[in-house]
mmCIF file with all atom_site columns, C-alpha atoms in Angstrom:
data_model
loop_
_atom_site.group_PDB
_atom_site.id
_atom_site.type_symbol
_atom_site.label_atom_id
_atom_site.label_alt_id
_atom_site.label_comp_id
_atom_site.label_asym_id
_atom_site.label_entity_id
_atom_site.label_seq_id
_atom_site.pdbx_PDB_ins_code
_atom_site.Cartn_x
_atom_site.Cartn_y
_atom_site.Cartn_z
_atom_site.occupancy
_atom_site.B_iso_or_equiv
_atom_site.pdbx_formal_charge
_atom_site.auth_seq_id
_atom_site.auth_comp_id
_atom_site.auth_asym_id
_atom_site.auth_atom_id
_atom_site.pdbx_PDB_model_num
ATOM 1  C CA . VAL A 1 1  ? -13.436 10.332 6.228   1.00 0.00 ? 720 VAL A CA 1
ATOM 2  C CA . TRP A 1 2  ? -9.407  10.121 5.293   1.00 0.00 ? 721 TRP A CA 1
ATOM 3  C CA . ARG A 1 3  ? -8.327  7.754  2.759   1.00 0.00 ? 722 ARG A CA 1
ATOM 4  C CA . ALA A 1 4  ? -4.730  6.510  1.263   1.00 0.00 ? 723 ALA A CA 1
ATOM 5  C CA . VAL A 1 5  ? -3.653  7.718  -1.485  1.00 0.00 ? 724 VAL A CA 1
ATOM 6  C CA . SER A 1 6  ? 0.063   7.153  -2.907  1.00 0.00 ? 725 SER A CA 1
ATOM 7  C CA . ALA A 1 7  ? 2.677   9.842  -3.830  1.00 0.00 ? 726 ALA A CA 1
ATOM 8  C CA . ARG A 1 8  ? 2.143   9.020  -6.905  1.00 0.00 ? 727 ARG A CA 1
ATOM 9  C CA . PHE A 1 9  ? -1.720  9.734  -7.129  1.00 0.00 ? 728 PHE A CA 1
ATOM 10 C CA . ALA A 1 10 ? -1.666  12.803 -4.446  1.00 0.00 ? 729 ALA A CA 1
ATOM 11 C CA . ASN A 1 11 ? 0.674   14.419 -7.514  1.00 0.00 ? 730 ASN A CA 1
ATOM 12 C CA . ALA A 1 12 ? -2.323  14.388 -10.160 1.00 0.00 ? 731 ALA A CA 1
ATOM 13 C CA . LYS A 1 13 ? -3.055  17.438 -12.024 1.00 0.00 ? 732 LYS A CA 1
ATOM 14 C CA . VAL A 1 14 ? -4.809  18.497 -14.993 1.00 0.00 ? 733 VAL A CA 1
ATOM 15 C CA . GLY A 1 15 ? -5.748  16.421 -18.004 1.00 0.00 ? 734 GLY A CA 1
ATOM 16 C CA . ASP A 1 16 ? -4.328  12.593 -16.053 1.00 0.00 ? 735 ASP A CA 1
ATOM 17 C CA . CYS A 1 17 ? -6.441  9.940  -15.815 1.00 0.00 ? 736 CYS A CA 1
ATOM 18 C CA . VAL A 1 18 ? -7.216  7.798  -13.180 1.00 0.00 ? 737 VAL A CA 1
ATOM 19 C CA . LYS A 1 19 ? -8.707  4.817  -12.317 1.00 0.00 ? 738 LYS A CA 1
ATOM 20 C CA . GLU A 1 20 ? -10.248 3.137  -9.542  1.00 0.00 ? 739 GLU A CA 1
ATOM 21 C CA . SER A 1 21 ? -7.934  1.508  -7.317  1.00 0.00 ? 740 SER A CA 1
ATOM 22 C CA . PRO A 1 22 ? -9.364  -0.048 -4.937  1.00 0.00 ? 741 PRO A CA 1
ATOM 23 C CA . ALA A 1 23 ? -7.119  -2.372 -1.445  1.00 0.00 ? 742 ALA A CA 1
ATOM 24 C CA . PRO A 1 24 ? -8.218  -3.622 1.666   1.00 0.00 ? 743 PRO A CA 1
ATOM 25 C CA . GLY A 1 25 ? -9.359  -1.260 3.907   1.00 0.00 ? 744 GLY A CA 1
ATOM 26 C CA . PHE A 1 26 ? -9.263  1.528  1.515   1.00 0.00 ? 745 PHE A CA 1
ATOM 27 C CA . PRO A 1 27 ? -12.127 0.827  -1.326  1.00 0.00 ? 746 PRO A CA 1
ATOM 28 C CA . ASP A 1 28 ? -12.213 4.244  -2.306  1.00 0.00 ? 747 ASP A CA 1
ATOM 29 C CA . GLN A 1 29 ? -8.250  4.490  -3.233  1.00 0.00 ? 748 GLN A CA 1
ATOM 30 C CA . MET A 1 30 ? -7.805  5.428  -7.200  1.00 0.00 ? 749 MET A CA 1
ATOM 31 C CA . ALA A 1 31 ? -4.260  5.193  -9.026  1.00 0.00 ? 750 ALA A CA 1
ATOM 32 C CA . ILE A 1 32 ? -3.214  7.372  -11.931 1.00 0.00 ? 751 ILE A CA 1
ATOM 33 C CA . ALA A 1 33 ? -3.639  4.914  -15.178 1.00 0.00 ? 752 ALA A CA 1
ATOM 34 C CA . PRO A 1 34 ? -2.833  4.946  -19.170 1.00 0.00 ? 753 PRO A CA 1
ATOM 35 C CA . CYS A 1 35 ? -6.276  7.200  -20.199 1.00 0.00 ? 754 CYS A CA 1
ATOM 36 C CA . THR A 1 36 ? -6.165  3.768  -23.057 1.00 0.00 ? 755 THR A CA 1
ATOM 37 C CA . GLU A 1 37 ? -6.715  1.976  -19.684 1.00 0.00 ? 756 GLU A CA 1
ATOM 38 C CA . SER A 1 38 ? -10.259 1.395  -19.489 1.00 0.00 ? 757 SER A CA 1
ATOM 39 C CA . GLY A 1 39 ? -12.369 2.855  -16.348 1.00 0.00 ? 758 GLY A CA 1
ATOM 40 C CA . THR A 1 40 ? -10.736 5.052  -16.331 1.00 0.00 ? 759 THR A CA 1
ATOM 41 C CA . TYR A 1 41 ? -11.886 9.481  -15.842 1.00 0.00 ? 760 TYR A CA 1
ATOM 42 C CA . THR A 1 42 ? -9.731  12.201 -16.851 1.00 0.00 ? 761 THR A CA 1
ATOM 43 C CA . VAL A 1 43 ? -9.339  14.806 -14.278 1.00 0.00 ? 762 VAL A CA 1
ATOM 44 C CA . LYS A 1 44 ? -10.783 18.588 -15.226 1.00 0.00 ? 763 LYS A CA 1
ATOM 45 C CA . ALA A 1 45 ? -9.408  20.335 -12.151 1.00 0.00 ? 764 ALA A CA 1
ATOM 46 C CA . ARG A 1 46 ? -7.172  20.410 -9.132  1.00 0.00 ? 765 ARG A CA 1
ATOM 47 C CA . PHE A 1 47 ? -8.350  22.305 -5.429  1.00 0.00 ? 766 PHE A CA 1
ATOM 48 C CA . ASP A 1 48 ? -5.253  21.954 -3.736  1.00 0.00 ? 767 ASP A CA 1
ATOM 49 C CA . GLY A 1 49 ? -5.868  22.946 0.151   1.00 0.00 ? 768 GLY A CA 1
ATOM 50 C CA . THR A 1 50 ? -9.593  21.879 1.201   1.00 0.00 ? 769 THR A CA 1
ATOM 51 C CA . ALA A 1 51 ? -11.486 18.941 1.048   1.00 0.00 ? 770 ALA A CA 1
ATOM 52 C CA . SER A 1 52 ? -14.878 20.672 -0.569  1.00 0.00 ? 771 SER A CA 1
ATOM 53 C CA . GLN A 1 53 ? -16.579 18.671 -3.245  1.00 0.00 ? 772 GLN A CA 1
ATOM 54 C CA . ALA A 1 54 ? -19.289 21.496 -3.633  1.00 0.00 ? 773 ALA A CA 1
ATOM 55 C CA . LYS A 1 55 ? -15.474 22.733 -5.795  1.00 0.00 ? 774 LYS A CA 1
ATOM 56 C CA . CYS A 1 56 ? -16.902 20.341 -8.761  1.00 0.00 ? 775 CYS A CA 1
ATOM 57 C CA . ASP A 1 57 ? -19.802 21.925 -8.889  1.00 0.00 ? 776 ASP A CA 1
ATOM 58 C CA . ASN A 1 58 ? -20.340 22.691 -12.766 1.00 0.00 ? 777 ASN A CA 1
ATOM 59 C CA . VAL A 1 59 ? -17.224 21.768 -13.900 1.00 0.00 ? 778 VAL A CA 1
ATOM 60 C CA . SER A 1 60 ? -17.319 17.695 -13.469 1.00 0.00 ? 779 SER A CA 1
ATOM 61 C CA . GLU A 1 61 ? -19.318 14.767 -13.060 1.00 0.00 ? 780 GLU A CA 1
ATOM 62 C CA . PHE A 1 62 ? -17.669 13.481 -10.327 1.00 0.00 ? 781 PHE A CA 1
ATOM 63 C CA . ASN A 1 63 ? -14.823 14.526 -7.506  1.00 0.00 ? 782 ASN A CA 1
ATOM 64 C CA . TYR A 1 64 ? -12.375 12.736 -5.786  1.00 0.00 ? 783 TYR A CA 1
ATOM 65 C CA . TYR A 1 65 ? -11.529 13.565 -2.830  1.00 0.00 ? 784 TYR A CA 1
ATOM 66 C CA . GLU A 1 66 ? -8.674  13.290 -0.420  1.00 0.00 ? 785 GLU A CA 1
ATOM 67 C CA . ASP A 1 67 ? -8.918  14.612 4.333   1.00 0.00 ? 786 ASP A CA 1
ATOM 68 C CA . TYR A 1 68 ? -6.114  14.839 5.494   1.00 0.00 ? 787 TYR A CA 1
ATOM 69 C CA . PRO A 1 69 ? -5.969  15.750 9.806   1.00 0.00 ? 788 PRO A CA 1
ATOM 70 C CA . THR A 1 70 ? -3.804  18.706 8.342   1.00 0.00 ? 789 THR A CA 1
ATOM 71 C CA . ASP A 1 71 ? -5.886  20.602 5.867   1.00 0.00 ? 790 ASP A CA 1
ATOM 72 C CA . SER A 1 72 ? -2.715  21.749 3.725   1.00 0.00 ? 791 SER A CA 1
ATOM 73 C CA . LYS A 1 73 ? -2.213  18.230 2.641   1.00 0.00 ? 792 LYS A CA 1
ATOM 74 C CA . ASP A 1 74 ? -6.343  17.623 1.436   1.00 0.00 ? 793 ASP A CA 1
ATOM 75 C CA . PHE A 1 75 ? -7.219  18.468 -2.147  1.00 0.00 ? 794 PHE A CA 1
ATOM 76 C CA . VAL A 1 76 ? -9.841  18.014 -4.794  1.00 0.00 ? 795 VAL A CA 1
ATOM 77 C CA . LEU A 1 77 ? -9.926  16.262 -7.893  1.00 0.00 ? 796 LEU A CA 1
ATOM 78 C CA . CYS A 1 78 ? -12.580 17.207 -10.368 1.00 0.00 ? 797 CYS A CA 1
ATOM 79 C CA . ILE A 1 79 ? -13.255 14.092 -13.609 1.00 0.00 ? 798 ILE A CA 1
ATOM 80 C CA . ASP A 1 80 ? -14.931 12.836 -16.004 1.00 0.00 ? 799 ASP A CA 1
ATOM 81 C CA . GLU A 1 81 ? -14.454 9.208  -16.877 1.00 0.00 ? 800 GLU A CA 1
ATOM 82 C CA . ASN A 1 82 ? -13.518 8.711  -19.876 1.00 0.00 ? 801 ASN A CA 1
#
């Protein structure tokens, strides 16, 4: 599954907060957001170069991943609700 993502969101790191930010054609898109906003999730871990959601097993309740045609751009974010 390939999802559009802003360059800023692609740089999300541990400790950042993210929230759902759907766009036409990309209902699962997320964006970096202030942690004080309702409906945010905190990034607990990040794995680059993979789209394996199993990386988040035993790390967090939820995950978000980007799967690109070029694997080097893939990433998984392990996230928990705030």
